[in-house]
Structure formats: structure tokens, C-alpha cells
Amino acid sequence: MTAHIAQPEETGQRSGGPALPQERRLVTEIPGPASRDLLARRQRSVAAGVSHVLPVFITAAGGGVLVDADGNSLIDFGSGIAVTSVGNSAPEVVERVTEQVRSFTHTCFMVTPYEGYVAVCEQLARRTPGDHDKRSALFNSGAEAVENAVKIARHATGRPAVVTFDHAYHGRTNLAMALTAKNMPYKHRFGPFAGEIYRMPMAYPLRWPTGPTNCAQEAYATVTELIHSQIGEQNVAALIIEPIQGEGGFVVPPVGFLPRLAEFCRTHGIVFIADEIQTGFCRTGNWFACEHEGVVPDLITTAKGIAGGMPLAAVTGRAELMDAVHPGGLGGTYGGNPVACAAALGAMQAMEDHDLAGRARNIGALMLPRLRALAERHPQIGDVRGRGAMLAIELIRPGTIEPAPEVANRVAAACHTAGLMVLTCGTFGNVLRFLPPLVISDHLLDEGLSILADAFAMA
Ligand SMILES: Cc1ncc(COP(=O)(O)O)c(C=O)c1O
């Protein structure tokens, strides 16, 4: 017999969004019978290559909770991988999307334009670092934005080479895979990859061979020497970097590394691309993570948090670079879809009205001391790092920096069973990352941290 899928109204709700009770509530084991039935259907119909973290099938979400088909309410420390920063079904997003859907759903901006696209580009010019003249182009996914940023940089400079970093993640399309560092699961047997990509050592304080103190200076010296000797500065179109690396392990480069790289790029006419797809839109306590060190990128790629869960991405940058491309050279059928643009305008309004950058800083201030206290009790925690509401702990074998992915997996599994959604990441799979929606309540943060502490006590 098929298990009953609990509908939101049966659990006391008409729908999701912030009106959902902001509580953890477990009414079955995780996953429960309805989710297990759906999982069986999924396995018969969805390609095995598309994986999931936790097979609870969601029927409603909002604020800091995810409600599943069995009526369980889980605390969300993942935001669908840094997407629902304004919360799921945020009222500002729902309102604008509903209005837009009623008016029209698609014309293709390249066929007949509409105001929403222009308004999003105006917002991007206003919100992204730097007060120079800017232009934007809109796309559907982060990977697509990355591909287009590289296209623009190559076209504008007439140079071929692109510099990327160890532990980088830029997406799953062919060029984005070439820029991404990690083989499994992202690249394995998917080659050959796009050419003229050069990978440099990343300033990763915990793992820098001579220690964190020397990391910024030595990494900068190594990267610039390698660019000089192995590529030649004049052959480099762009350098692309995440201001805080996401999938690669929430690696925060030491202070000084990013500004010096940006300066080096400026000196040599290399386009400095900040990939802010995961860090952008208030996540780290500023609208963009580059702002923490006053870095002004030439091009910036955004997606994820931009539109409250609707698929939208952008490349924003210096007008002279963006406008170098001939008419028709950029675009795509769905890029800047009117419904996604309406969502983005609603999401940005919510970020501003509720000072979600400030809220991200508060979340960091609440979580960091608790994570540090946990690290004092558990020697497997080798590092606590991050900014704002983009935080992580890296797990190691005590007394070494040898990665301990099995501990990360055990702790994550214990959290899931207890109704807390956490994600892992890292080149070595040994990092637990925390990306709560910025609208989550303090009491859910607090309860989530207690669940994490209990999971460590058992691990
Ligand atoms: C920094 C960064 N760049 C690019 C991407 C790819 O974005 P998408 O999954 O929307 O293609 C991601 C996704 O995790 C990311 O974190």
C-alpha cells in the first residue's frame, strides 16, 4: 500500500512561507513512509546521476523550516545550497511572481524585451561593488553565468588563457567543469574538457605548507610567478576566483590575498572575475563578499540567492568589457525570464527591507562562538571558519590535518535523523557547512546548534 502524502493543510497550514510554524517537529522516522514511497518512485524514474543529500520529499517550506510529505518539520541549515536566503516562498517574492505569472510568462528578452529584466540589471549595477559604469546580462544558472563571463573576458581582451584555483567550483557545464577542481563526482569520465585553463594553488590557510601566517604572501608570490612563467600575463584573458570557496570547502583566503590578486590583474590587463554565485546577496554579511576587503571585480557572476529560489543568474561588469561583445553574441531563450526577474526584484527588496546583510552578521555572531566551543571539546574539528551566515567546520584526524570525511558523514547523518538539514562539502568531503536562510529565527539556530553538538557527542 502506498503511504499517504501529508498535504500542508493537514498539518495546520494552507501553504509554505514564513507563516509555517517555526518549529522542529518529528512525527515519523526520517525519512518517513511517504518519503520512502516517493523515493522508490524516484529510483524508477530519475537518473541515478542526479543524487540527493536526504530523501525527505518536501511539501512546504518557509522561514527556517522544511516540511516533508510525512508532516515532519526539519530545521534548515542548507537553504537549498545557499539559494533561499530570503526564506522559501518569501512574501515579497510570491507577490511579484504571482503578479508576473498573471501578466505574461515569457516573450524571450531577445525577441521582445520587458521592464523586469532592465530593472534587475539596474539593481545589479547599484548593488555590486564599484561605482563605475556597469552592464549586466542575465542567464539561467550559475554555470551558464560563469561560461558567459569567460566568453566576455576572452572576447574583450582577445586573449585565450583563464586562470582558476585548486578547490574551485564553478559548475557542471563543459567549461565550468574545466574550471572546477574536484574530480569526483563533478568531472569523473566527463572529459575531454575545454582548453586553455590553468590551475593555481589556493591560499588555504589550514593547508598551506608553511602555515597560515605565510599563506597570503606565499600563495600570491607562487600564483603570480606561475602565471608569468607558465602562461605569460599577456596571454591571460581572465582570472576567476570565489571570494570564499563554496563546494571546495568554504575556504576563506587570508586577508590581503584577494586585493593583491585584483591589483595584479589590473596591472596586466587581466579581467578579474569574482564568482559570487554562492557568496553573494547578503550571505556573508555584505551584499557581496568582495566588499569585506574592498575588492572591485571587473566582472562578477551571481545566481543562487539572487531570486529567492527561482532560476536566475547574471554577469555584471565594467561597461567597456560587457559592451565589447557584438549584438547577438550573448543570450539564450530563457535568460532573464520575466517570472525569475520578478522574483529577483522581490528578493532584493526583502534583503533591503529586512537588512538581511545585517542579519547574516548576527547569525555569524551567534553561531561562531558555539562552533568554536564545540571545537574546544572535539579535537576532530580542525578549523572553524566563514563569514556571516556562510560558516563551516573542517574535520581532521586529531593532531594532524589529515581529512576525516567519515566523521563529517556520521555527524551529518545524525543531524538529519534528528531533523536538522546540514550539508557537507570540501575537496576531501570533510567539511560540514552551514547556510541557514537569513530569515531563520534565533531559537531554530540555537536548537540546530544543540542538535549538532549532540551529533558530535555520538560521533
Ligand atoms: C561558486 C559557484 N559557482 C558556480 C556554481 C554553479 O551554479 P549552478 O549550480 O547554478 O550552475 C556554484 C554552485 O554551487 C557555485 O557555488
Short mmCIF file of C-alpha atoms and ligand atoms in Angstrom, two decimals:
data_model
loop_
_atom_site.label_atom_id
_atom_site.label_comp_id
_atom_site.label_asym_id
_atom_site.label_seq_id
_atom_site.Cartn_x
_atom_site.Cartn_y
_atom_site.Cartn_z
CA MET A 1 0.00 0.00 0.00
CA THR A 2 1.21 3.50 -0.78
CA ALA A 3 1.80 5.78 2.21
CA HIS A 4 -0.28 8.93 2.43
CA ILE A 5 1.47 12.18 1.44
CA ALA A 6 0.61 14.76 4.10
CA GLN A 7 -0.59 17.99 2.50
CA PRO A 8 0.31 21.31 4.11
CA GLU A 9 -3.30 21.99 5.13
CA GLU A 10 -3.41 18.73 7.11
CA THR A 11 -0.52 19.94 9.24
CA GLY A 12 -2.43 23.14 10.01
CA GLN A 13 -1.11 25.22 7.09
CA ARG A 14 -2.61 26.49 3.90
CA SER A 15 0.82 26.85 2.34
CA GLY A 16 4.51 27.43 2.96
CA GLY A 17 6.40 30.65 3.56
CA PRO A 18 7.14 32.37 6.84
CA ALA A 19 3.66 31.57 8.25
CA LEU A 20 4.69 27.93 8.72
CA PRO A 21 5.18 27.10 12.39
CA GLN A 22 8.84 27.78 13.06
CA GLU A 23 9.47 24.57 14.93
CA ARG A 24 11.23 21.25 14.60
CA ARG A 25 8.62 18.52 14.68
CA LEU A 26 9.30 14.86 14.03
CA VAL A 27 6.22 12.68 13.60
CA THR A 28 7.91 9.72 11.87
CA GLU A 29 11.41 8.39 11.46
CA ILE A 30 13.49 10.26 8.83
CA PRO A 31 12.74 9.51 6.03
CA GLY A 32 9.16 8.51 6.85
CA PRO A 33 6.90 6.10 4.91
CA ALA A 34 5.52 8.68 2.46
CA SER A 35 9.05 9.85 1.59
CA ARG A 36 10.20 6.25 1.23
CA ASP A 37 7.39 5.58 -1.26
CA LEU A 38 8.35 8.66 -3.24
CA LEU A 39 11.98 7.55 -3.11
CA ALA A 40 11.00 4.26 -4.73
CA ARG A 41 9.19 6.18 -7.49
CA ARG A 42 12.18 8.43 -7.86
CA GLN A 43 14.52 5.49 -8.26
CA ARG A 44 12.37 4.09 -11.06
CA SER A 45 12.14 7.38 -12.96
CA VAL A 46 15.01 9.76 -12.15
CA ALA A 47 18.54 9.23 -13.48
CA ALA A 48 20.90 7.79 -10.88
CA GLY A 49 23.48 10.50 -11.61
CA VAL A 50 21.21 13.11 -10.02
CA SER A 51 21.78 12.47 -6.32
CA HIS A 52 20.26 13.87 -3.13
CA VAL A 53 21.53 14.57 0.37
CA LEU A 54 18.48 13.39 2.32
CA PRO A 55 15.43 11.74 0.73
CA VAL A 56 12.72 13.62 2.58
CA PHE A 57 10.29 14.89 -0.05
CA ILE A 58 9.33 18.47 0.68
CA THR A 59 5.75 19.73 0.52
CA ALA A 60 6.17 23.17 2.11
CA ALA A 61 8.99 25.37 3.38
CA GLY A 62 9.49 28.82 4.79
CA GLY A 63 11.41 30.81 7.37
CA GLY A 64 13.88 28.30 8.78
CA VAL A 65 11.96 25.05 8.23
CA LEU A 66 11.34 22.38 5.60
CA VAL A 67 8.13 20.33 5.92
CA ASP A 68 8.08 16.86 4.36
CA ALA A 69 5.50 14.50 2.93
CA ASP A 70 5.09 12.76 6.30
CA GLY A 71 4.42 16.03 8.13
CA ASN A 72 7.91 16.29 9.69
CA SER A 73 9.29 19.80 10.09
CA LEU A 74 13.07 20.00 9.78
CA ILE A 75 15.37 22.88 10.67
CA ASP A 76 17.05 24.16 7.52
CA PHE A 77 20.79 24.90 7.70
CA GLY A 78 21.22 24.50 3.93
CA SER A 79 18.88 26.94 2.11
CA GLY A 80 18.85 24.59 -0.89
CA ILE A 81 22.61 25.28 -1.20
CA ALA A 82 22.65 28.99 -0.40
CA VAL A 83 19.61 29.86 -2.51
CA THR A 84 16.67 30.67 -0.24
CA SER A 85 18.46 33.39 1.70
CA VAL A 86 15.22 35.41 1.91
CA GLY A 87 13.39 32.25 3.03
CA ASN A 88 11.31 29.88 0.96
CA SER A 89 8.20 31.46 -0.56
CA ALA A 90 9.13 34.86 0.87
CA PRO A 91 6.05 37.12 0.63
CA GLU A 92 7.89 39.73 -1.46
CA VAL A 93 8.84 37.01 -3.97
CA VAL A 94 5.45 35.29 -4.01
CA GLU A 95 3.62 38.56 -4.58
CA ARG A 96 5.75 39.70 -7.52
CA VAL A 97 5.91 36.26 -9.09
CA THR A 98 2.13 35.83 -8.86
CA GLU A 99 1.54 39.20 -10.45
CA GLN A 100 4.04 38.46 -13.22
CA VAL A 101 2.67 34.98 -13.94
CA ARG A 102 -0.76 36.52 -14.41
CA SER A 103 0.59 39.11 -16.88
CA PHE A 104 2.88 37.03 -19.09
CA THR A 105 5.35 34.20 -18.56
CA HIS A 106 7.75 34.53 -21.50
CA THR A 107 8.48 36.50 -24.61
CA CYS A 108 12.26 35.90 -24.81
CA PHE A 109 14.08 39.12 -23.98
CA MET A 110 16.00 38.80 -27.25
CA VAL A 111 12.72 38.87 -29.20
CA THR A 112 10.62 41.48 -27.37
CA PRO A 113 12.04 42.95 -24.16
CA TYR A 114 10.28 43.81 -20.88
CA GLU A 115 10.99 46.08 -17.94
CA GLY A 116 11.71 43.42 -15.29
CA TYR A 117 14.97 42.39 -16.98
CA VAL A 118 16.12 46.01 -17.17
CA ALA A 119 15.14 46.62 -13.53
CA VAL A 120 17.19 43.61 -12.38
CA CYS A 121 20.23 44.90 -14.33
CA GLU A 122 19.76 48.34 -12.74
CA GLN A 123 19.67 46.73 -9.30
CA LEU A 124 22.79 44.70 -10.07
CA ALA A 125 24.64 47.86 -11.16
CA ARG A 126 23.62 49.53 -7.93
CA ARG A 127 24.32 46.64 -5.54
CA THR A 128 27.56 45.14 -6.86
CA PRO A 129 30.93 46.59 -5.76
CA GLY A 130 32.30 49.68 -7.53
CA ASP A 131 30.63 52.87 -8.74
CA HIS A 132 31.85 52.62 -12.35
CA ASP A 133 29.52 52.31 -15.32
CA LYS A 134 28.19 48.72 -15.43
CA ARG A 135 26.15 46.44 -17.65
CA SER A 136 24.60 43.04 -16.94
CA ALA A 137 23.41 40.04 -18.91
CA LEU A 138 21.03 37.51 -17.38
CA PHE A 139 21.12 33.73 -17.60
CA ASN A 140 19.51 30.67 -16.00
CA SER A 141 22.17 29.02 -13.85
CA GLY A 142 25.45 29.76 -12.18
CA ALA A 143 27.38 27.58 -14.61
CA GLU A 144 25.89 29.49 -17.52
CA ALA A 145 26.90 32.80 -15.94
CA VAL A 146 30.46 31.51 -15.49
CA GLU A 147 30.62 30.35 -19.13
CA ASN A 148 29.45 33.76 -20.28
CA ALA A 149 31.85 35.68 -18.05
CA VAL A 150 34.71 33.75 -19.67
CA LYS A 151 33.27 34.37 -23.15
CA ILE A 152 33.08 38.10 -22.44
CA ALA A 153 36.60 38.26 -20.99
CA ARG A 154 38.08 36.37 -23.95
CA HIS A 155 36.19 38.44 -26.46
CA ALA A 156 37.07 41.78 -24.82
CA THR A 157 40.77 41.00 -24.35
CA GLY A 158 41.39 38.83 -27.42
CA ARG A 159 43.38 36.52 -25.14
CA PRO A 160 42.80 32.77 -24.62
CA ALA A 161 44.00 31.69 -21.15
CA VAL A 162 41.89 31.52 -18.00
CA VAL A 163 43.34 31.12 -14.51
CA THR A 164 41.46 29.12 -11.88
CA PHE A 165 42.37 27.68 -8.48
CA ASP A 166 42.72 24.49 -6.51
CA HIS A 167 39.46 23.64 -4.69
CA ALA A 168 37.48 25.87 -7.09
CA TYR A 169 33.90 25.05 -8.01
CA HIS A 170 32.29 26.87 -10.93
CA GLY A 171 29.62 24.44 -12.15
CA ARG A 172 28.95 21.40 -14.30
CA THR A 173 28.84 22.53 -17.94
CA ASN A 174 31.92 21.71 -20.00
CA LEU A 175 33.87 24.93 -19.49
CA ALA A 176 32.68 25.20 -15.88
CA MET A 177 33.84 21.61 -15.23
CA ALA A 178 37.22 22.53 -16.65
CA LEU A 179 37.39 25.41 -14.17
CA THR A 180 36.19 23.22 -11.28
CA ALA A 181 38.94 21.41 -9.38
CA LYS A 182 37.39 18.28 -7.90
CA ASN A 183 37.24 15.09 -9.94
CA MET A 184 34.64 13.02 -8.05
CA PRO A 185 31.76 13.48 -8.60
CA TYR A 186 31.92 16.55 -10.86
CA LYS A 187 34.38 15.63 -13.63
CA HIS A 188 34.98 11.90 -13.49
CA ARG A 189 34.80 10.44 -17.03
CA PHE A 190 33.14 13.58 -18.42
CA GLY A 191 36.19 14.82 -20.31
CA PRO A 192 37.74 15.99 -22.54
CA PHE A 193 37.39 19.44 -21.06
CA ALA A 194 37.69 22.94 -22.51
CA GLY A 195 41.29 24.02 -23.05
CA GLU A 196 43.45 26.98 -22.01
CA ILE A 197 42.53 26.60 -18.35
CA TYR A 198 45.41 26.92 -15.85
CA ARG A 199 45.01 25.90 -12.20
CA MET A 200 46.89 27.67 -9.44
CA PRO A 201 47.43 26.89 -5.75
CA MET A 202 44.76 28.38 -3.50
CA ALA A 203 45.56 30.39 -0.38
CA TYR A 204 44.05 27.83 2.03
CA PRO A 205 45.29 28.82 5.47
CA LEU A 206 44.74 25.45 7.22
CA ARG A 207 46.55 23.54 4.48
CA TRP A 208 49.23 25.99 3.38
CA PRO A 209 52.53 24.05 3.66
CA THR A 210 54.36 26.65 5.77
CA GLY A 211 51.31 27.57 7.86
CA PRO A 212 48.57 30.18 7.86
CA THR A 213 50.78 33.17 8.71
CA ASN A 214 52.74 32.94 5.48
CA CYS A 215 49.80 31.85 3.36
CA ALA A 216 48.67 35.17 1.81
CA GLN A 217 52.15 36.33 0.83
CA GLU A 218 53.50 32.97 -0.37
CA ALA A 219 50.35 31.99 -2.26
CA TYR A 220 50.34 35.35 -4.04
CA ALA A 221 54.02 35.00 -4.96
CA THR A 222 53.52 31.44 -6.23
CA VAL A 223 50.43 32.26 -8.29
CA THR A 224 51.94 35.31 -9.97
CA GLU A 225 55.23 33.51 -10.65
CA LEU A 226 53.39 30.57 -12.23
CA ILE A 227 51.26 32.88 -14.36
CA HIS A 228 54.41 34.61 -15.53
CA SER A 229 56.50 31.52 -16.23
CA GLN A 230 53.86 29.06 -17.48
CA ILE A 231 51.27 31.21 -19.29
CA GLY A 232 52.60 34.74 -19.75
CA GLU A 233 50.50 37.59 -18.35
CA GLN A 234 49.73 38.94 -21.83
CA ASN A 235 48.04 35.63 -22.75
CA VAL A 236 45.65 35.63 -19.83
CA ALA A 237 42.09 36.79 -20.51
CA ALA A 238 40.74 36.27 -17.01
CA LEU A 239 41.36 35.06 -13.52
CA ILE A 240 38.28 33.61 -11.84
CA ILE A 241 38.01 33.12 -8.10
CA GLU A 242 35.37 32.62 -5.44
CA PRO A 243 35.95 35.19 -2.67
CA ILE A 244 35.10 32.38 -0.27
CA GLN A 245 35.28 28.99 -1.94
CA GLY A 246 31.98 27.12 -1.73
CA GLU A 247 31.86 23.47 -2.73
CA GLY A 248 35.65 23.28 -2.28
CA GLY A 249 35.29 23.63 1.49
CA PHE A 250 34.31 27.18 2.49
CA VAL A 251 37.94 28.18 2.17
CA VAL A 252 38.38 31.79 3.30
CA PRO A 253 41.56 33.22 1.77
CA PRO A 254 43.73 35.15 4.21
CA VAL A 255 43.35 38.92 4.32
CA GLY A 256 45.32 40.57 1.54
CA PHE A 257 45.29 37.70 -0.97
CA LEU A 258 42.26 38.84 -2.99
CA PRO A 259 43.14 42.57 -3.15
CA ARG A 260 46.68 41.77 -4.28
CA LEU A 261 45.42 39.39 -6.97
CA ALA A 262 42.95 42.02 -8.17
CA GLU A 263 45.77 44.56 -8.33
CA PHE A 264 47.99 42.13 -10.26
CA CYS A 265 45.15 41.60 -12.77
CA ARG A 266 44.68 45.36 -13.15
CA THR A 267 48.39 45.84 -13.83
CA HIS A 268 48.40 43.21 -16.57
CA GLY A 269 45.05 43.87 -18.25
CA ILE A 270 43.65 40.55 -16.95
CA VAL A 271 39.90 40.52 -16.27
CA PHE A 272 39.34 39.77 -12.57
CA ILE A 273 36.15 37.70 -12.27
CA ALA A 274 34.67 37.24 -8.81
CA ASP A 275 32.41 34.21 -8.76
CA GLU A 276 29.91 35.30 -6.09
CA ILE A 277 27.33 32.70 -7.01
CA GLN A 278 27.41 31.18 -3.52
CA THR A 279 28.72 34.16 -1.51
CA GLY A 280 26.53 36.89 -3.00
CA PHE A 281 23.29 38.57 -1.92
CA CYS A 282 23.92 39.19 1.78
CA ARG A 283 25.09 35.67 2.61
CA THR A 284 28.43 36.68 4.14
CA GLY A 285 27.21 39.84 5.93
CA ASN A 286 27.65 42.21 2.99
CA TRP A 287 25.77 42.27 -0.26
CA PHE A 288 28.89 40.74 -1.83
CA ALA A 289 31.86 39.00 -0.22
CA CYS A 290 34.38 41.09 -2.21
CA GLU A 291 33.28 44.09 -0.16
CA HIS A 292 34.91 42.70 3.01
CA GLU A 293 38.28 43.68 1.58
CA GLY A 294 37.19 46.48 -0.73
CA VAL A 295 37.84 44.41 -3.86
CA VAL A 296 36.13 45.70 -7.00
CA PRO A 297 35.94 42.93 -9.63
CA ASP A 298 35.86 43.65 -13.35
CA LEU A 299 33.14 41.03 -13.79
CA ILE A 300 31.03 39.38 -11.13
CA THR A 301 28.94 36.24 -11.57
CA THR A 302 25.80 35.80 -9.46
CA ALA A 303 22.97 33.25 -9.17
CA LYS A 304 21.55 31.23 -6.24
CA GLY A 305 20.37 33.86 -3.68
CA ILE A 306 19.53 36.41 -6.38
CA ALA A 307 15.92 35.33 -6.91
CA GLY A 308 14.63 33.59 -3.77
CA GLY A 309 14.63 30.15 -5.40
CA MET A 310 13.69 30.95 -8.98
CA PRO A 311 16.36 30.12 -11.58
CA LEU A 312 18.25 33.28 -12.49
CA ALA A 313 21.93 34.17 -12.91
CA ALA A 314 23.87 37.18 -14.07
CA VAL A 315 27.17 38.52 -15.28
CA THR A 316 27.68 42.12 -14.21
CA GLY A 317 30.73 44.17 -15.07
CA ARG A 318 32.53 47.13 -16.47
CA ALA A 319 30.53 48.62 -19.34
CA GLU A 320 33.52 48.62 -21.70
CA LEU A 321 34.06 44.86 -21.22
CA MET A 322 30.41 43.88 -21.31
CA ASP A 323 29.66 46.05 -24.33
CA ALA A 324 32.69 44.75 -26.25
CA VAL A 325 30.61 41.76 -27.36
CA HIS A 326 28.71 42.20 -30.64
CA PRO A 327 24.87 42.21 -30.59
CA GLY A 328 23.57 38.64 -30.52
CA GLY A 329 26.82 37.30 -29.02
CA LEU A 330 25.20 36.78 -25.61
CA GLY A 331 21.82 35.47 -24.56
CA GLY A 332 19.62 32.38 -24.56
CA THR A 333 15.93 31.57 -24.84
CA TYR A 334 15.12 31.74 -21.14
CA GLY A 335 17.87 34.02 -19.80
CA GLY A 336 16.26 36.67 -17.60
CA ASN A 337 12.82 35.05 -17.77
CA PRO A 338 10.21 37.59 -16.60
CA VAL A 339 8.99 35.42 -13.71
CA ALA A 340 12.55 34.90 -12.45
CA CYS A 341 13.22 38.64 -12.80
CA ALA A 342 10.08 39.43 -10.78
CA ALA A 343 11.33 37.01 -8.10
CA ALA A 344 14.75 38.71 -8.06
CA LEU A 345 13.20 42.15 -7.60
CA GLY A 346 11.14 40.78 -4.71
CA ALA A 347 14.15 39.02 -3.16
CA MET A 348 16.33 42.14 -3.36
CA GLN A 349 13.54 44.20 -1.85
CA ALA A 350 13.31 41.72 1.05
CA MET A 351 17.10 41.87 1.53
CA GLU A 352 16.99 45.63 1.78
CA ASP A 353 13.77 45.99 3.82
CA HIS A 354 14.86 43.41 6.41
CA ASP A 355 18.59 44.29 6.36
CA LEU A 356 19.47 40.68 5.65
CA ALA A 357 23.17 41.52 5.36
CA GLY A 358 22.98 42.70 8.98
CA ARG A 359 21.03 39.57 9.87
CA ALA A 360 23.78 37.43 8.26
CA ARG A 361 26.30 39.17 10.53
CA ASN A 362 24.08 38.44 13.55
CA ILE A 363 23.81 34.79 12.56
CA GLY A 364 27.61 34.62 12.36
CA ALA A 365 27.92 36.29 15.76
CA LEU A 366 25.50 33.77 17.25
CA MET A 367 26.92 30.66 15.59
CA LEU A 368 30.67 31.21 15.61
CA PRO A 369 31.20 31.15 19.39
CA ARG A 370 29.07 27.99 19.64
CA LEU A 371 31.07 26.31 16.85
CA ARG A 372 34.35 27.38 18.45
CA ALA A 373 33.23 26.00 21.81
CA LEU A 374 32.40 22.72 20.05
CA ALA A 375 35.87 22.69 18.52
CA GLU A 376 37.42 23.01 22.01
CA ARG A 377 35.59 19.85 23.08
CA HIS A 378 36.18 17.84 19.90
CA PRO A 379 39.73 17.58 18.59
CA GLN A 380 38.38 16.24 15.25
CA ILE A 381 37.36 19.83 14.47
CA GLY A 382 40.50 21.24 12.89
CA ASP A 383 39.11 24.59 11.79
CA VAL A 384 36.05 26.80 12.26
CA ARG A 385 35.71 29.41 9.53
CA GLY A 386 33.48 31.51 7.34
CA ARG A 387 31.77 34.88 7.31
CA GLY A 388 28.24 35.89 8.24
CA ALA A 389 25.85 33.05 7.57
CA MET A 390 28.36 31.07 5.46
CA LEU A 391 30.14 29.01 8.10
CA ALA A 392 31.90 25.67 8.23
CA ILE A 393 33.92 23.29 10.34
CA GLU A 394 36.66 21.13 8.86
CA LEU A 395 37.14 17.66 10.30
CA ILE A 396 40.55 16.09 10.67
CA ARG A 397 42.27 13.25 12.48
CA PRO A 398 43.32 14.78 15.80
CA GLY A 399 46.90 16.01 15.88
CA THR A 400 47.17 16.09 12.06
CA ILE A 401 45.47 17.90 9.19
CA GLU A 402 44.55 14.57 7.58
CA PRO A 403 40.92 14.87 6.39
CA ALA A 404 38.25 12.90 8.28
CA PRO A 405 35.31 12.67 5.84
CA GLU A 406 33.83 9.73 7.76
CA VAL A 407 33.32 11.97 10.81
CA ALA A 408 31.65 14.64 8.64
CA ASN A 409 29.34 12.00 7.18
CA ARG A 410 28.49 10.47 10.57
CA VAL A 411 27.72 13.86 12.12
CA ALA A 412 25.65 14.94 9.10
CA ALA A 413 23.66 11.68 9.21
CA ALA A 414 22.97 12.08 12.94
CA CYS A 415 21.79 15.66 12.33
CA HIS A 416 19.48 14.52 9.54
CA THR A 417 17.95 11.80 11.71
CA ALA A 418 17.31 14.41 14.41
CA GLY A 419 15.61 16.78 11.95
CA LEU A 420 18.41 19.21 11.10
CA MET A 421 19.36 19.68 7.44
CA VAL A 422 23.14 20.20 7.15
CA LEU A 423 25.36 19.82 4.10
CA THR A 424 28.92 18.63 3.65
CA CYS A 425 31.47 19.92 1.16
CA GLY A 426 35.20 20.14 0.54
CA THR A 427 37.72 18.64 -1.83
CA PHE A 428 38.18 15.87 0.75
CA GLY A 429 34.49 15.68 1.74
CA ASN A 430 35.44 16.54 5.33
CA VAL A 431 33.72 19.90 5.81
CA LEU A 432 30.32 20.48 7.41
CA ARG A 433 28.84 23.71 6.11
CA PHE A 434 26.08 25.87 7.50
CA LEU A 435 23.99 28.10 5.24
CA PRO A 436 20.76 28.87 7.09
CA PRO A 437 18.12 31.07 5.46
CA LEU A 438 18.85 34.61 6.65
CA VAL A 439 15.29 34.85 7.99
CA ILE A 440 15.71 31.89 10.37
CA SER A 441 14.82 32.62 14.00
CA ASP A 442 17.38 32.61 16.80
CA HIS A 443 15.56 29.78 18.53
CA LEU A 444 15.88 27.50 15.49
CA LEU A 445 19.57 28.40 15.14
CA ASP A 446 20.05 27.60 18.79
CA GLU A 447 18.20 24.30 18.55
CA GLY A 448 20.11 23.36 15.39
CA LEU A 449 23.41 24.02 17.13
CA SER A 450 22.35 21.85 20.07
CA ILE A 451 21.49 19.01 17.65
CA LEU A 452 24.92 19.43 16.07
CA ALA A 453 26.59 19.26 19.49
CA ASP A 454 24.65 16.07 20.33
CA ALA A 455 25.63 14.58 16.97
CA PHE A 456 29.31 15.23 17.79
CA ALA A 457 28.90 13.67 21.20
CA MET A 458 27.71 10.48 19.45
CA ALA A 459 30.16 10.54 16.50
C1 LIG B 1 30.78 29.44 -6.70
C2 LIG B 1 29.86 28.72 -7.62
N1 LIG B 1 29.95 28.92 -8.93
C3 LIG B 1 29.12 28.28 -9.78
C4 LIG B 1 28.16 27.41 -9.35
C5 LIG B 1 27.26 26.72 -10.33
O1 LIG B 1 25.97 27.19 -10.19
P1 LIG B 1 24.73 26.36 -10.79
O2 LIG B 1 24.61 25.12 -9.96
O3 LIG B 1 23.55 27.29 -10.64
O4 LIG B 1 25.06 26.08 -12.21
C6 LIG B 1 28.05 27.17 -7.98
C7 LIG B 1 27.06 26.19 -7.48
O5 LIG B 1 27.16 25.64 -6.42
C8 LIG B 1 28.91 27.83 -7.09
O6 LIG B 1 28.84 27.62 -5.77
#
